[in-house]
CSV table of C-alpha atoms and ligand atoms in Angstrom, one decimal:
chain,number,residue,atom,x,y,z
A,918,MET,CA,-16.0,-33.0,15.2
A,919,LYS,CA,-17.0,-35.8,17.5
A,920,ARG,CA,-13.7,-35.3,19.4
A,921,LEU,CA,-14.6,-31.4,20.2
A,922,ILE,CA,-18.0,-32.5,21.6
A,923,GLN,CA,-16.5,-35.0,23.6
A,924,GLY,CA,-14.2,-32.9,25.1
A,925,PHE,CA,-17.0,-30.3,25.8
A,926,ASP,CA,-18.9,-33.0,27.4
A,927,THR,CA,-16.0,-33.8,29.5
A,928,PHE,CA,-15.5,-30.1,30.5
A,929,ARG,CA,-19.0,-29.8,31.7
A,930,ARG,CA,-19.1,-33.1,33.7
A,931,ASP,CA,-15.7,-32.9,35.4
A,932,VAL,CA,-14.3,-29.2,35.3
A,933,PHE,CA,-17.3,-26.9,35.4
A,934,PRO,CA,-19.3,-28.2,38.6
A,935,GLN,CA,-15.7,-27.6,40.6
A,936,GLN,CA,-15.5,-23.9,39.4
A,937,ARG,CA,-19.4,-23.1,39.2
A,938,GLU,CA,-19.0,-20.2,41.5
A,939,LEU,CA,-16.2,-18.9,39.3
A,940,PHE,CA,-18.2,-19.0,36.1
A,941,LYS,CA,-21.1,-17.5,38.0
A,942,ARG,CA,-18.9,-14.4,39.2
A,943,LEU,CA,-17.9,-14.2,35.4
A,944,ALA,CA,-21.1,-14.3,34.0
A,945,ASP,CA,-21.6,-10.8,33.3
A,946,LYS,CA,-18.2,-9.2,33.7
A,947,GLN,CA,-14.3,-9.7,33.1
A,948,ASN,CA,-11.2,-8.2,34.4
A,949,PRO,CA,-8.2,-9.9,33.1
A,950,HIS,CA,-4.9,-8.5,34.3
A,951,THR,CA,-3.0,-9.2,30.9
A,952,LEU,CA,-3.6,-8.9,27.0
A,953,PHE,CA,-1.6,-12.0,25.6
A,954,ILE,CA,-0.7,-11.8,22.1
A,955,THR,CA,0.5,-15.2,20.7
A,956,CYS,CA,0.7,-17.2,17.7
A,957,ALA,CA,-2.2,-19.1,16.4
A,958,ASP,CA,0.0,-22.3,16.4
A,959,SER,CA,-2.1,-25.1,18.1
A,960,ARG,CA,0.7,-26.1,20.4
A,961,VAL,CA,0.9,-22.7,22.1
A,962,MET,CA,-1.8,-22.8,24.8
A,963,PRO,CA,-1.5,-19.7,27.0
A,964,GLU,CA,-4.1,-20.9,29.6
A,965,MET,CA,-2.5,-24.2,30.1
A,966,ILE,CA,1.1,-22.6,30.2
A,967,PHE,CA,0.5,-20.4,32.8
A,968,SER,CA,-1.9,-22.1,34.8
A,969,ALA,CA,-4.4,-19.3,34.1
A,970,GLN,CA,-8.2,-19.3,35.3
A,971,PRO,CA,-11.1,-18.2,33.3
A,972,GLY,CA,-11.3,-14.2,33.4
A,973,GLU,CA,-7.5,-13.9,33.8
A,974,LEU,CA,-5.8,-13.5,30.4
A,975,PHE,CA,-7.4,-11.6,27.2
A,976,VAL,CA,-5.9,-13.7,24.5
A,977,TYR,CA,-5.7,-12.7,20.8
A,978,ARG,CA,-3.8,-15.2,18.4
A,979,ASN,CA,-2.9,-14.8,14.9
A,980,ILE,CA,-0.2,-16.3,12.6
A,981,GLY,CA,3.3,-15.1,13.7
A,982,ASN,CA,2.0,-13.0,16.7
A,983,ILE,CA,2.0,-9.9,14.7
A,984,VAL,CA,0.8,-6.4,15.5
A,985,PRO,CA,0.4,-4.1,12.3
A,986,PRO,CA,1.7,-0.4,13.2
A,987,TYR,CA,-0.8,1.9,13.6
A,988,ALA,CA,-2.4,3.8,10.6
A,989,GLN,CA,-1.3,1.2,8.2
A,990,HIS,CA,-3.7,-1.7,8.7
A,991,VAL,CA,-6.9,-1.7,10.5
A,992,SER,CA,-7.3,-5.2,11.9
A,993,GLY,CA,-8.6,-7.5,14.5
A,994,VAL,CA,-5.7,-7.4,16.7
A,995,VAL,CA,-5.2,-3.7,16.6
A,996,ALA,CA,-8.7,-3.3,17.7
A,997,ALA,CA,-8.3,-5.9,20.5
A,998,ILE,CA,-5.5,-4.0,21.7
A,999,GLU,CA,-7.4,-0.7,21.9
A,1000,TYR,CA,-10.6,-2.5,23.7
A,1001,ALA,CA,-8.2,-4.2,26.1
A,1002,VAL,CA,-6.2,-0.8,27.3
A,1003,LYS,CA,-9.0,1.6,27.0
A,1004,VAL,CA,-11.9,-0.7,28.3
A,1005,LEU,CA,-10.4,-3.6,30.0
A,1006,ARG,CA,-7.7,-1.3,31.4
A,1007,VAL,CA,-5.1,-4.4,31.6
A,1008,ALA,CA,-1.9,-3.9,33.1
A,1009,HIS,CA,0.2,-5.8,30.8
A,1010,ILE,CA,0.6,-6.7,27.2
A,1011,VAL,CA,2.6,-9.7,26.4
A,1012,ILE,CA,3.7,-10.5,22.9
A,1013,CYS,CA,4.8,-14.0,23.0
A,1014,GLY,CA,6.5,-16.0,19.8
A,1015,HIS,CA,7.4,-19.5,19.9
A,1016,SER,CA,10.0,-22.4,18.9
A,1017,ASP,CA,9.1,-23.9,15.5
A,1018,CYS,CA,7.1,-21.0,14.0
A,1019,GLY,CA,5.8,-21.7,10.6
A,1020,ALA,CA,5.4,-18.2,10.1
A,1021,MET,CA,8.9,-17.4,10.7
A,1022,LYS,CA,9.9,-20.4,8.7
A,1023,ALA,CA,7.8,-18.9,5.7
A,1024,LEU,CA,10.0,-15.7,6.4
A,1025,MET,CA,13.1,-17.9,5.6
A,1026,ASN,CA,11.7,-19.4,2.6
A,1027,PRO,CA,9.4,-16.7,0.8
A,1028,ALA,CA,8.9,-19.0,-2.3
A,1029,ALA,CA,6.7,-21.2,0.0
A,1030,LEU,CA,4.3,-18.5,0.1
A,1031,GLN,CA,3.5,-18.0,-3.7
A,1032,ASP,CA,0.1,-19.6,-3.8
A,1033,LYS,CA,-0.9,-17.9,-0.2
A,1034,PRO,CA,-1.3,-14.5,-1.1
A,1035,SER,CA,-3.1,-13.4,2.1
A,1036,VAL,CA,-0.5,-15.0,4.4
A,1037,GLU,CA,2.4,-13.3,2.2
A,1038,ALA,CA,0.6,-10.0,2.5
A,1039,TRP,CA,0.0,-10.7,6.3
A,1040,LEU,CA,3.7,-11.7,6.8
A,1041,LYS,CA,4.8,-8.2,5.4
A,1042,HIS,CA,4.2,-6.8,8.9
A,1043,ALA,CA,7.3,-9.4,9.9
A,1044,ASP,CA,9.7,-8.0,7.4
A,1045,VAL,CA,11.3,-6.0,10.0
A,1046,ALA,CA,12.6,-9.4,11.6
A,1047,ARG,CA,13.9,-10.5,8.0
A,1048,TYR,CA,15.6,-7.4,7.3
A,1049,VAL,CA,17.4,-7.0,10.7
A,1050,VAL,CA,18.5,-10.7,10.4
A,1051,ALA,CA,19.8,-10.4,6.8
A,1052,GLU,CA,21.6,-7.4,7.8
A,1053,HIS,CA,23.6,-9.6,10.4
A,1054,GLY,CA,23.0,-13.2,9.9
A,1055,ALA,CA,25.0,-14.0,6.7
A,1056,THR,CA,26.9,-16.8,8.7
A,1057,MET,CA,24.3,-18.4,10.9
A,1058,THR,CA,22.9,-21.9,10.7
A,1059,ASP,CA,19.3,-22.2,9.8
A,1060,SER,CA,18.3,-23.1,13.2
A,1061,GLU,CA,20.1,-19.9,14.5
A,1062,THR,CA,18.4,-17.9,11.9
A,1063,LEU,CA,15.1,-19.0,12.8
A,1064,ARG,CA,15.9,-18.5,16.5
A,1065,ARG,CA,17.0,-14.8,15.8
A,1066,LEU,CA,13.9,-14.3,13.3
A,1067,THR,CA,11.8,-15.1,16.0
A,1068,GLU,CA,13.3,-13.1,18.4
A,1069,GLU,CA,13.6,-9.9,15.9
A,1070,ASN,CA,10.0,-10.5,15.1
A,1071,VAL,CA,8.9,-10.0,18.8
A,1072,VAL,CA,11.0,-7.0,19.1
A,1073,GLY,CA,9.6,-5.6,16.0
A,1074,GLN,CA,6.1,-6.2,17.0
A,1075,LEU,CA,6.7,-4.6,20.3
A,1076,GLU,CA,8.0,-1.5,18.4
A,1077,HIS,CA,4.7,-1.9,16.3
A,1078,LEU,CA,2.6,-2.0,19.4
A,1079,ARG,CA,4.0,1.3,20.9
A,1080,THR,CA,2.8,3.0,17.6
A,1081,LEU,CA,-0.8,2.5,18.6
A,1082,PRO,CA,-1.8,6.0,20.4
A,1083,SER,CA,-3.8,4.1,23.3
A,1084,VAL,CA,-0.8,2.0,24.1
A,1085,ALA,CA,1.5,5.0,24.1
A,1086,ALA,CA,-0.6,6.9,26.3
A,1087,ALA,CA,-1.0,4.2,28.8
A,1088,ILE,CA,3.0,3.6,28.7
A,1089,ALA,CA,3.5,7.2,29.1
A,1090,THR,CA,1.4,7.4,32.5
A,1091,GLY,CA,3.0,4.3,33.7
A,1092,SER,CA,-0.2,2.4,33.7
A,1093,LEU,CA,0.7,-0.1,31.3
A,1094,ASN,CA,3.8,-2.5,30.7
A,1095,ILE,CA,4.5,-4.5,27.8
A,1096,HIS,CA,6.8,-7.7,27.5
A,1097,GLY,CA,8.2,-9.7,24.6
A,1098,TRP,CA,8.7,-13.3,25.4
A,1099,ILE,CA,9.2,-16.6,23.4
A,1100,TYR,CA,8.0,-19.9,24.5
A,1101,ASP,CA,10.0,-23.0,23.7
A,1102,ILE,CA,7.7,-25.8,23.1
A,1103,GLU,CA,10.1,-28.7,23.7
A,1104,HIS,CA,11.7,-27.6,26.8
A,1105,ALA,CA,9.1,-25.6,28.6
A,1106,ASP,CA,11.2,-22.7,28.7
A,1107,ILE,CA,10.3,-18.9,28.4
A,1108,SER,CA,12.8,-16.2,27.4
A,1109,ALA,CA,12.0,-12.5,27.9
A,1110,PHE,CA,13.3,-9.5,26.0
A,1111,ASP,CA,15.4,-7.3,28.5
A,1112,ALA,CA,15.1,-3.8,26.9
A,1113,ASN,CA,17.9,-2.6,29.1
A,1114,GLU,CA,20.2,-5.6,28.0
A,1115,GLY,CA,19.0,-5.6,24.4
A,1116,ARG,CA,18.7,-9.3,24.5
A,1117,PHE,CA,16.4,-12.0,25.5
A,1118,VAL,CA,17.1,-13.9,28.7
A,1119,LYS,CA,15.6,-17.0,30.3
A,1120,LEU,CA,12.7,-16.3,32.5
A,1121,ASP,CA,13.4,-17.5,36.1
A,1122,PRO,CA,10.0,-18.1,38.0
A,1123,GLN,CA,11.7,-18.2,41.4
A,1124,SER,CA,13.1,-14.4,40.9
A,1125,ASP,CA,11.2,-11.4,41.2
A,1126,ASN,CA,13.3,-9.6,38.7
A,1127,VAL,CA,11.2,-10.1,35.4
A,1128,PRO,CA,12.8,-8.6,32.3
A,1129,ASP,CA,10.9,-5.8,31.0
A,1130,ALA,CA,10.4,-4.2,27.5
A,1131,THR,CA,8.6,-1.0,28.7
A,1132,PRO,CA,9.9,2.3,28.0
A,1133,HIS,CA,10.1,4.8,31.2
A,1134,ALA,CA,6.7,6.5,32.1
A,1135,ARG,CA,7.1,10.2,31.6
A,1136,PHE,CA,3.9,11.8,32.8
A,1137,SER,CA,3.9,10.0,36.0
A,1138,LEU,CA,7.3,11.0,36.8
A,1139,ARG,CA,6.6,14.5,36.0
A,1140,VAL,CA,3.6,14.5,38.4
A,1141,ALA,CA,6.0,12.9,41.0
A,1142,ALA,CA,8.6,15.3,40.4
A,1143,ALA,CA,6.3,18.5,40.6
A,1144,ASN,CA,4.8,16.8,43.8
A,1145,ALA,CA,8.3,16.4,45.4
A,1146,ALA,CA,9.3,20.1,44.5
B,2507,LIG,ZN1,3.8,-19.6,15.1
């Protein structure tokens, strides 16, 4: 606990005075552009990775960066998504998995969950990844299986995300984009799911071409088409 309190003291003495105006502006409102859903793993630090300032990222973390499908499980993450979309009106939702994820390793070794019934029940929401990889991965090495599980979990959670009515409605009108990313802790790389290509590609910070997992908007296109007619 002493480590935490000393850290807070350092923040208050060294960091806060330099950003006093920012914190004053943020004292009674927030306007984050992105909801960032990632794993609770202590090595994944969204604000550090993206050099983000206070007020930029609405972050939600849980074991395995999981989003339960609508109507199956009312949970903190589902409530946070609804709030971010309906109230904060974020423009982006990122679901971000990571290398060496303990939750994904547990999917590979279900016996390890025997005396952890809550974790076991939670990870049922990641069964989609386990089943997809089991169908296609009989000859893969353990590290390849872990990588594919991590990818398929992100893809599966993106699909769950789209079952939430607030998300589906915002995507349909073109006001929300969704992204599936995987962060490599050791190499500081991010790979992003490209829905058009059906695969993960390395994110190139120098390129404006960001792979996207968002289905085409429909209502805004209809409006545009009607206006053009
Ligand atoms: Zn993890």
